[in-house]
XYZ file of C-alpha atoms in Angstrom:
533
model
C 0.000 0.000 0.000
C 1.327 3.769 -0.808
C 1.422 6.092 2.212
C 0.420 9.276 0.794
C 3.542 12.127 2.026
C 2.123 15.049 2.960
C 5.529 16.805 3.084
C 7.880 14.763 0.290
C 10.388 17.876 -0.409
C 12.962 18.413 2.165
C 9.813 17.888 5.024
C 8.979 21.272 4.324
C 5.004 21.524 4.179
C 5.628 25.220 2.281
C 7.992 23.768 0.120
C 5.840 20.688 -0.895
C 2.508 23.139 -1.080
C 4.441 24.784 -4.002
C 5.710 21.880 -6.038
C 2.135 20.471 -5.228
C 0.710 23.689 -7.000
C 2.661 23.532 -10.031
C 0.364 21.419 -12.450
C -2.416 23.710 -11.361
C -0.383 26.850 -12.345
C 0.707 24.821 -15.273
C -2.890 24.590 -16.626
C -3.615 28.261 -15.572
C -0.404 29.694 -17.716
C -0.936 27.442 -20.315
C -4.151 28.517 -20.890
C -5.251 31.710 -19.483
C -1.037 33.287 -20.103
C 0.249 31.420 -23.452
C -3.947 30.649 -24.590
C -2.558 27.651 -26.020
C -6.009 25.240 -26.577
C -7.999 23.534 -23.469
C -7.388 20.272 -24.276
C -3.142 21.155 -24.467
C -3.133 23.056 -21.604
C -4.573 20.201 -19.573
C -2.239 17.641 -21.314
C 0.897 20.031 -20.303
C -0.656 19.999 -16.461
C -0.968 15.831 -16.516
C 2.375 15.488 -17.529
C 3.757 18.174 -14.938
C 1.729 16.525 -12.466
C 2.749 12.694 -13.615
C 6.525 13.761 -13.329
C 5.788 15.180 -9.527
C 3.822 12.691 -8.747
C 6.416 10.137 -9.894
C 9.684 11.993 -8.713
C 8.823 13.679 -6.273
C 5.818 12.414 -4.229
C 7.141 8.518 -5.078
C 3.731 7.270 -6.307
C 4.328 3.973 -8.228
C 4.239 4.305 -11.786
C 1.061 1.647 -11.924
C -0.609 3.465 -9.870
C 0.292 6.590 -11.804
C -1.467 5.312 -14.689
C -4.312 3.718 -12.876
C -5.547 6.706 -11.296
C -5.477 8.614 -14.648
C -7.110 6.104 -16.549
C -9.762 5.891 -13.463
C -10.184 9.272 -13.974
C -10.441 9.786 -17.739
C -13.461 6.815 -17.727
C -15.187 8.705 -14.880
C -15.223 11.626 -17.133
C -16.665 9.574 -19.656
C -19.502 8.623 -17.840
C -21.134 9.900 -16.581
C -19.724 13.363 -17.148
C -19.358 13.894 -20.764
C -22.367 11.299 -20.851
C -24.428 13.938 -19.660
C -22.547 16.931 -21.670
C -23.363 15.062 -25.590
C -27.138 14.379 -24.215
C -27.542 17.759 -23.590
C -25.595 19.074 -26.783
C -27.856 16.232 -28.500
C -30.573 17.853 -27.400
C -29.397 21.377 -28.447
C -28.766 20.028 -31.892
C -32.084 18.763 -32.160
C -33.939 22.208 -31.691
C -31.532 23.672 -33.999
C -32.279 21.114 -36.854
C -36.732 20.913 -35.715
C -36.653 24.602 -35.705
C -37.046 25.015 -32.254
C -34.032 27.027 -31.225
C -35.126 29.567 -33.570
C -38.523 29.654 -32.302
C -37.159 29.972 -28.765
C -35.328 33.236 -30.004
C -38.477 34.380 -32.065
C -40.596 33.806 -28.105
C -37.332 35.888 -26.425
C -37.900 38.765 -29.327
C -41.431 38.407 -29.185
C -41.923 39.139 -25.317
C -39.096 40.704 -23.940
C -38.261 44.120 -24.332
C -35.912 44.995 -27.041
C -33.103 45.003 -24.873
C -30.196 42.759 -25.143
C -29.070 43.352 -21.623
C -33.037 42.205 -20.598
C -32.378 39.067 -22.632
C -29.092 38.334 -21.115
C -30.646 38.291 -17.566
C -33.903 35.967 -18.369
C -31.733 33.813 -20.758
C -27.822 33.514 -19.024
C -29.387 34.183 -15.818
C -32.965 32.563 -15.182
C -33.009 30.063 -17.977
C -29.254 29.231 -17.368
C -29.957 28.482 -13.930
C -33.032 26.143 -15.310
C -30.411 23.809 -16.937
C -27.661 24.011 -14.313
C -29.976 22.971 -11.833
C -31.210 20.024 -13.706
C -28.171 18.682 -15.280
C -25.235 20.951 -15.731
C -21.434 20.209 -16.529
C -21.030 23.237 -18.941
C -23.929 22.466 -21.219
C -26.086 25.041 -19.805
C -23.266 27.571 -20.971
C -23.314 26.046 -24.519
C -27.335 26.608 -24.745
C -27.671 29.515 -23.286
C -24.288 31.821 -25.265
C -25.938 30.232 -28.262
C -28.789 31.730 -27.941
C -27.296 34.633 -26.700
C -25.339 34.827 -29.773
C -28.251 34.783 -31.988
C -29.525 37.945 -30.405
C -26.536 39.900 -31.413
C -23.284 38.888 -28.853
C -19.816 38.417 -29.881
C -19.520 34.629 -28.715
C -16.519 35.807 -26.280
C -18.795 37.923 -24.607
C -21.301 35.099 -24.280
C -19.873 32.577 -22.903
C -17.748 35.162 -20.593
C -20.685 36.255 -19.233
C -23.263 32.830 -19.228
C -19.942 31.241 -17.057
C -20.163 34.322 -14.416
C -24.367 33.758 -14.309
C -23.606 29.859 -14.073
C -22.082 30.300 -10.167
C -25.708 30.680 -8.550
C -27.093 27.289 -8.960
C -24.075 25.216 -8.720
C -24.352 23.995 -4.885
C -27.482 22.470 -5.616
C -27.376 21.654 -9.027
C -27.839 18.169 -10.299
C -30.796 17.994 -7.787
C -28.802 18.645 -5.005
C -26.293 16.109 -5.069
C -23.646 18.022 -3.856
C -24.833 18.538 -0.840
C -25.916 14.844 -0.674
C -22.203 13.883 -1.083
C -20.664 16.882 1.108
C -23.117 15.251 4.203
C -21.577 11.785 3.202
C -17.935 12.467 3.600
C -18.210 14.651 6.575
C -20.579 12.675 8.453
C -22.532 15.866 9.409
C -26.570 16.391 8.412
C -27.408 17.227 4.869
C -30.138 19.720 6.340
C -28.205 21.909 8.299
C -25.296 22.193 5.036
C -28.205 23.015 2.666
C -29.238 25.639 5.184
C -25.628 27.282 5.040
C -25.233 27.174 1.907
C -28.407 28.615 1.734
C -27.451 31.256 4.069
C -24.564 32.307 1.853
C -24.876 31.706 -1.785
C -28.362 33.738 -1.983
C -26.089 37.215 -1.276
C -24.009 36.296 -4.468
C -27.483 35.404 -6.203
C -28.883 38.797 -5.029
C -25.551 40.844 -6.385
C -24.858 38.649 -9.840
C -27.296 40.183 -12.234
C -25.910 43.543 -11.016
C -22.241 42.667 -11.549
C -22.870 40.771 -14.757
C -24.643 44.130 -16.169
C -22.060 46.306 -14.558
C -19.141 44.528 -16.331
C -21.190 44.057 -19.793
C -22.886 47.794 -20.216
C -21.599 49.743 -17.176
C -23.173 51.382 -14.583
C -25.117 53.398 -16.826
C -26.888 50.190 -17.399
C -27.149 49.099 -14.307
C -29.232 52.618 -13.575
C -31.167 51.865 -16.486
C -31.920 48.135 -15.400
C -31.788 48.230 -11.701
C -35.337 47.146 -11.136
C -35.285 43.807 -12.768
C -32.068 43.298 -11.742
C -33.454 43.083 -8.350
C -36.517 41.373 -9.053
C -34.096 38.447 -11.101
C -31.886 38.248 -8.237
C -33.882 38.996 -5.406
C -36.633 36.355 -6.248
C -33.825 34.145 -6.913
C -32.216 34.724 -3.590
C -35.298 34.235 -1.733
C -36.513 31.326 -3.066
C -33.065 29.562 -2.776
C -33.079 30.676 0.582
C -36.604 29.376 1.359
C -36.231 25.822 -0.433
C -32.330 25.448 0.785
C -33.881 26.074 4.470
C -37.498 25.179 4.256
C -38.529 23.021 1.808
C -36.547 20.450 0.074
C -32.963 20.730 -0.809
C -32.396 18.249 -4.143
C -35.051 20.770 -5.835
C -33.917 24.255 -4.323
C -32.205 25.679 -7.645
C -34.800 24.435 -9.884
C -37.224 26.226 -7.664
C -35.218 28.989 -7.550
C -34.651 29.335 -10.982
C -38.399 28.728 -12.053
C -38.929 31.558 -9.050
C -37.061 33.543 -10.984
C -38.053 32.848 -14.237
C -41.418 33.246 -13.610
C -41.337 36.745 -11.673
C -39.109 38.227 -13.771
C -41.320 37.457 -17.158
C -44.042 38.283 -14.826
C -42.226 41.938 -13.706
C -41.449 42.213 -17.462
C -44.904 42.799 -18.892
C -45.229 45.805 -16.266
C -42.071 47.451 -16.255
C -39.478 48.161 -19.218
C -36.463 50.016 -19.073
C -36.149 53.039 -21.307
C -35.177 52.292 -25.299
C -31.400 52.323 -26.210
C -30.468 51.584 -29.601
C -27.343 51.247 -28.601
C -28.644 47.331 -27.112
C -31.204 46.652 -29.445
C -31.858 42.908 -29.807
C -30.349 41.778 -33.167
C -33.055 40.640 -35.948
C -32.705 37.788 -38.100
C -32.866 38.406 -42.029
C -36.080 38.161 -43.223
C -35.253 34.908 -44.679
C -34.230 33.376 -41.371
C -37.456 34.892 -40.470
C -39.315 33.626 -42.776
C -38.133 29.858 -42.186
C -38.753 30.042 -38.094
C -42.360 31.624 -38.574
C -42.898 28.468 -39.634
C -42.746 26.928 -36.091
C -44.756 29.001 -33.603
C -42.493 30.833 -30.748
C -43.901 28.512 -27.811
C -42.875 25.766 -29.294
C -39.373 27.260 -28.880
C -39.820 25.522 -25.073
C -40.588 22.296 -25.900
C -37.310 20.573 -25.922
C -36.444 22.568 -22.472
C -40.194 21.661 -20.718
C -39.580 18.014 -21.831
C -35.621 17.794 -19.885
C -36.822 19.436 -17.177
C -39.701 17.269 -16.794
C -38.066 13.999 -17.106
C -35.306 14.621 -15.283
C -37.153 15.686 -12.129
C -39.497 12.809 -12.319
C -36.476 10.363 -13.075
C -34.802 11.717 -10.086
C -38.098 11.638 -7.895
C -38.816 8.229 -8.906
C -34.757 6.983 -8.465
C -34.740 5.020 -11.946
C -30.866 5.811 -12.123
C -30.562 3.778 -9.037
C -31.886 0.368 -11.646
C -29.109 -1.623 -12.768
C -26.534 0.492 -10.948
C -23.007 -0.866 -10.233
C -20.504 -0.161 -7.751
C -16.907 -1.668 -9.577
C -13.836 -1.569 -7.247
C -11.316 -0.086 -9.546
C -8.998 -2.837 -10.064
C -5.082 -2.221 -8.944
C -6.125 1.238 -7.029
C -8.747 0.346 -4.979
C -7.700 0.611 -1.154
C -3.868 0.305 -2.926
C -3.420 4.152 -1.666
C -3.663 4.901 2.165
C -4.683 9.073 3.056
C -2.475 9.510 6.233
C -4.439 12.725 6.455
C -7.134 11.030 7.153
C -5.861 7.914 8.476
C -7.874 5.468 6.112
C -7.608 3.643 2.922
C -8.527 5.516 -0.706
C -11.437 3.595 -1.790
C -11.413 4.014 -5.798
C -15.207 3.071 -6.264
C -16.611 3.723 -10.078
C -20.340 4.003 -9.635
C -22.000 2.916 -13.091
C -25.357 4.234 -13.368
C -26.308 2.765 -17.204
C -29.900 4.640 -16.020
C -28.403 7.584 -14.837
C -28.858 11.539 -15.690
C -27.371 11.265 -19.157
C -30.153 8.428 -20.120
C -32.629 10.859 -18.577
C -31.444 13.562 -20.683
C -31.271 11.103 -23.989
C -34.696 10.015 -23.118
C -35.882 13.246 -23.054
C -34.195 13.555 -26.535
C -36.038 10.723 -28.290
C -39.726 12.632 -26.946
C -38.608 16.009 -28.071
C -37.564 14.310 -31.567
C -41.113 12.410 -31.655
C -42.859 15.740 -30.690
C -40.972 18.243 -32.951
C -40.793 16.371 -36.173
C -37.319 14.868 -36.147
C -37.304 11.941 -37.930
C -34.345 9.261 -37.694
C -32.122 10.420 -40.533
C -32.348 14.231 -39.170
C -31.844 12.213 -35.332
C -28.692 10.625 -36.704
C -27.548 13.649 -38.271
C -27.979 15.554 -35.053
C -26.046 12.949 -33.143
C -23.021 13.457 -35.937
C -23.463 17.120 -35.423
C -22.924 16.575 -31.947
C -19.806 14.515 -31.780
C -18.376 16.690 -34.316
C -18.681 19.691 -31.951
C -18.391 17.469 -28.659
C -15.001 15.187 -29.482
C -12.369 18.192 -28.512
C -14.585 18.679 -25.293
C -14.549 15.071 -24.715
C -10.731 14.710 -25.122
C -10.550 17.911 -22.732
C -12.376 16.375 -19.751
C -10.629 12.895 -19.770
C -7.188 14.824 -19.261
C -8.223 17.474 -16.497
C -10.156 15.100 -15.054
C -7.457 12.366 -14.971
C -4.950 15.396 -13.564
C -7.595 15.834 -10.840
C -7.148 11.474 -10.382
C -3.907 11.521 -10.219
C -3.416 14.764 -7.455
C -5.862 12.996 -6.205
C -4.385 9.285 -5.189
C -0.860 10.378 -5.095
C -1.618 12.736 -2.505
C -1.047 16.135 -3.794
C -4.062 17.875 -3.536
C -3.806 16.647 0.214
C -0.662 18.340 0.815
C -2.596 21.242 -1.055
C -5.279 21.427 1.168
C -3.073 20.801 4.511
C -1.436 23.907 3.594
C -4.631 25.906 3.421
C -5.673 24.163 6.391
C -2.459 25.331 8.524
C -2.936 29.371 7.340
C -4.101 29.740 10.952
C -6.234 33.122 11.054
C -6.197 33.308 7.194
C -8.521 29.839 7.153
C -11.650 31.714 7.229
C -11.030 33.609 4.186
C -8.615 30.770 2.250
C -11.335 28.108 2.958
C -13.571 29.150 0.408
C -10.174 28.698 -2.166
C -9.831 24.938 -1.193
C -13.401 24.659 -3.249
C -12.224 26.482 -5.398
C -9.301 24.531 -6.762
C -10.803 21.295 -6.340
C -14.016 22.867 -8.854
C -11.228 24.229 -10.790
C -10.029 20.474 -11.443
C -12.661 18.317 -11.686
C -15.356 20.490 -12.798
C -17.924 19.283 -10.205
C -18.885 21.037 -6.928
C -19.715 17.253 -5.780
C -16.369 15.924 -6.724
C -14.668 19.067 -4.357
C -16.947 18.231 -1.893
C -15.726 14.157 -2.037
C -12.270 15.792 -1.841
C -12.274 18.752 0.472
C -15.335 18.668 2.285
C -13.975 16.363 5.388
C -10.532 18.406 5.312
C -12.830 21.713 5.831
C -13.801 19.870 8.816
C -11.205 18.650 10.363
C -9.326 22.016 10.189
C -12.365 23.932 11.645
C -12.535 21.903 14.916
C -8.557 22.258 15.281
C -9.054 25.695 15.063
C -12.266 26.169 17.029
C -14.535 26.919 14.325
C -17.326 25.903 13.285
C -17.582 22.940 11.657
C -20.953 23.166 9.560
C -19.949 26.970 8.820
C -16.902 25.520 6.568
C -18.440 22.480 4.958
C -20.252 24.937 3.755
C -17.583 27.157 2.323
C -16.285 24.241 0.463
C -19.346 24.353 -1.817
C -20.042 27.787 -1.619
C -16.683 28.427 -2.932
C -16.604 25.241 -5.304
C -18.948 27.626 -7.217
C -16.586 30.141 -8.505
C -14.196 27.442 -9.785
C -16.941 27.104 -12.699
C -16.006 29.619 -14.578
C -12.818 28.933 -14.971
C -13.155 25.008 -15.169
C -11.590 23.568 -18.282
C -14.154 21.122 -18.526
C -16.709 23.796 -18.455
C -15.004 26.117 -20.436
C -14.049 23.883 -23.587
C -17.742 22.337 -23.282
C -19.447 26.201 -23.360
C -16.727 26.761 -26.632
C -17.743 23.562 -28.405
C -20.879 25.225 -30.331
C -19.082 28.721 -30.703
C -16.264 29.957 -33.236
C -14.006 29.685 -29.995
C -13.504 26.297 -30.179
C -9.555 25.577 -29.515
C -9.642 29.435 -27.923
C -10.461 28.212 -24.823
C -7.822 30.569 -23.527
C -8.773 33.973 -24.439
C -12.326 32.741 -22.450
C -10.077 32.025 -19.204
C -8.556 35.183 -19.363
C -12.007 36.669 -18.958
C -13.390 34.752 -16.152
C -10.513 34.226 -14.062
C -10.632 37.495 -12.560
C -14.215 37.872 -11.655
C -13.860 33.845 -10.485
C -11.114 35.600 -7.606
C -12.999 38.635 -6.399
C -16.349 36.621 -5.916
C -14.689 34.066 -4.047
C -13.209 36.544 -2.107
C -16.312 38.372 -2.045
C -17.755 34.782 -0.273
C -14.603 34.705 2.253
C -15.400 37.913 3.147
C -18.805 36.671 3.971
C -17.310 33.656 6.288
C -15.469 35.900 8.014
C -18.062 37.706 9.079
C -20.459 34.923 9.659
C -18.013 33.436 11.905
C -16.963 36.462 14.148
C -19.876 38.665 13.964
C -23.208 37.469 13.061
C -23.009 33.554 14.185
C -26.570 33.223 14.358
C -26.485 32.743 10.537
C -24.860 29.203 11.267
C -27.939 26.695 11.249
């Protein structure tokens, strides 16, 4: 068994923090500095990382391998399972006719306002899909769209990846927070409650930042009052189902809240003309071919997901015919001596899982729209075509995540966060943060941090729920500047192998709100502790 060293260079736990860190900055230059492509920049961090993890740390060479290969068919399945369903189901509105009709509904009833549009669609409507699914997709729907009304695509998907931080704690239907109550052995309530009691403040100030950094604060003037009705209702209702009601549901409540009021607001109040954001207007021939399919229709493929995915997930049919499969040569081979137990390497196959939901829910949009098989099969083709890049992406950063992972990097990572003394309050919400930044997946940060939160809250004498917390809160941010997130949002825009130039973007705004949120900690553990369930 490998005995993960938490100290390997020179027993210095600074020194080993920064060799630890160099994959990670590896990906970051690579990508965000040089803007070489996604899937590069994550091949230049696995090899860093293999060559530490080799050299340095001592991990076996088979085990090396194992973890990355465990890794690359986790992101497989069900991860990029989930991303070509969705893109599947993109390309099938597209070819039906039904993604122009969606934009004909979004000219038809909102004002003619592009900033308007990019708060119902990137923020409302984006939150929809994260909350049901997720994994980038909802950024590839929702620029797309945003596109169509008149975006440059960089501006898009810069902005749809800020709007996607809201529902990511609870997205997936809460599983996050299902996993984060697992490994830390504290009550799933009372973390959806924090979390609850945090991530509604970045809710309430998003649609106000987003607007801010895309027209200025002229616009946010102009646009102040549905900006606080989109956020606001979202906040609340977060708040209310995180705390109240039912957690696995609270961001597709919230963003239906949303949705709903703000459409609702919308037919009341408008904000002034500008031509300056007029919505752009298809040529009339465009027009001409999507007044063929009425504007509701435009919802159909999105009513149908969200349907089936709730009721799949209320009625547990992923749980049929799943399989737990110990990872053969890794399984229990690694032992955490942070943690003092074996590394179980358990791949859960779920054949029935949220990708089959989502696939499902392709075959009764197809049957309800029109689609016959050869314009199905052509949709899947379409689909791989813009998906394989994405695909290749995922299995590398996700396999660098493995590999920190098992040879006990990230561990040494987090130890050193842990150890920062009076700085943990404000650094905790980081350790999410990198772990998001990795793996793309609030729950897989949660699997790997969540416990560590823990255990360095009680040695410092805080509190423990507070900081479980903070791991997903701050897993959040990591989304926008995700690789896995990032090359998925690209893979239907003309930035596809720019991944770089979109990093460059985010990463900035990823920092200050996750400082923003350790800000927050700080003062929820020092000054206004009654906010801790």
């Amino acid at each position: 068994m490998f005995n993960q060293p938490l100290a390997p260079v020179g027993g210095s736990l600074v020194l080993s923090v920064l060799v630890a860190a160099l994959p990670i900055a590896t990906v970051l230059v690579a990508l965000g500095v040089l803007r070489r492509p996604a899937w590069l920049a994550s091949l230049a961090g696995l090899v860093a990382a293999l060559a530490i993890a080799i050299g340095v740390w001592n991990y076996p060479i088979s085990l090396a391998l194992d973890s990355v290969a465990a890794g690359a068919v986790f992101a497989l399945w069900p991860v990029m399972w989930i991303v070509i369903n969705g893109l599947l189901l993109y390309n099938i509105a597209v070819v039906s006719g039904r993604f122009d009709a969606f934009r004909e509904w979004v000219v038809k009833h909102l004002p003619d306002d592009r900033r308007i549009v990019i708060v119902v669609i990137g923020f409302c409507f984006g939150s929809l899909l994260e909350g049901i699914a997720g994994f980038g997709t909802p950024v590839a729907i929702t620029s797309a769209l945003l596109i169509l009304i008149g975006l440059p695509p960089l501006e898009a998907l810069t902005l749809t990846l800020i709007f996607g931080t809201a529902p990511v704690a609870f997205g997936a239907l809460g599983v996050p927070i299902t996993v984060l109550a697992q490994v830390t052995d504290l009550p799933a309530v009372k973390l959806a409650a924090m979390v609850g009691r945090q991530l509604p403040f970045i809710a309430l100030i998003l649609p106000f930042y987003v607007i801010a950094l895309y027209g200025g604060l002229r616009s946010v003037r102009a646009l102040w009052p549905a900006l606080a009705v989109a956020g606001g209702s979202f906040a609340l209702a977060q708040f209310a189902s995180a705390n109240y009601l039912d957690y696995s549901l609270t961001d597709v409540l919230a963003a239906l809240a949303s949705l709903c009021v703000t459409l609702a607001f919308l037919r009341i109040w408008s904000p002034k003309a500008d031509p300056a954001y007029a919505i752009h207007k298809p040529s009339a021939s465009t027009a001409g071919a999507a007044a063929a399919v009425p504007p509701w229709q435009g919802w159909i493929p999105w009513a149908v997901v969200a349907a089936t995915v709730i009721a799949w997930t209320h009625l547990k049919i992923a749980l049929v015919f799943q399989q737990i499969i110990h990872w053969p040569g890794l399984h229990n081979a690694v032992f955490i001596t942070l943690y003092h137990k074996p590394y179980a390497a358990n791949w859960t196959f779920q054949p029935l899982g949220t990708g089959t939901a989502i696939l499902f829910a392709n075959l009764v949009t197809a049957a309800l729209v029109g689609v016959g098989p050869r314009r199905f099969v052509g949709a899947i083709a379409a689909t791989l075509r813009q998906a394989w890049l994405a695909i290749l992406t995922v299995m590398l950063i996700v396999g660098l995540a493995y590999l920190m992972n098992y040879s006990g990097m990230i561990y040494t990572l987090g130890l050193g966060v842990a150890g920062a003394g009076m700085l943990f309050p404000i650094l905790s919400a980081f350790l999410g943060w990198v772990a998001v930044f990795l793996s793309g997946s609030d729950t897989s940060g949660n699997a790997l941090f969540g416990n560590l939160q823990v255990v360095a809250a009680n040695q410092l004498g805080l509190n423990p729920i507070l900081f479980a917390a903070t791991n997903a809160s701050g897993g959040v941010m990591g989304k926008m500047i995700s690789p896995q997130n990032i090359v998925t949002g690209a893979s239907v825009t003309q930035l596809k192998g720019r991944e770089g130039l979109i990093l460059a973007r985010t990463f900035k705004h990823s920092v200050a709100l996750t400082l923003i949120l350790g800000i927050l900690v700080v003062l929820q553990q020092y000054v206004v502790q009654w906010m801790i369930p």
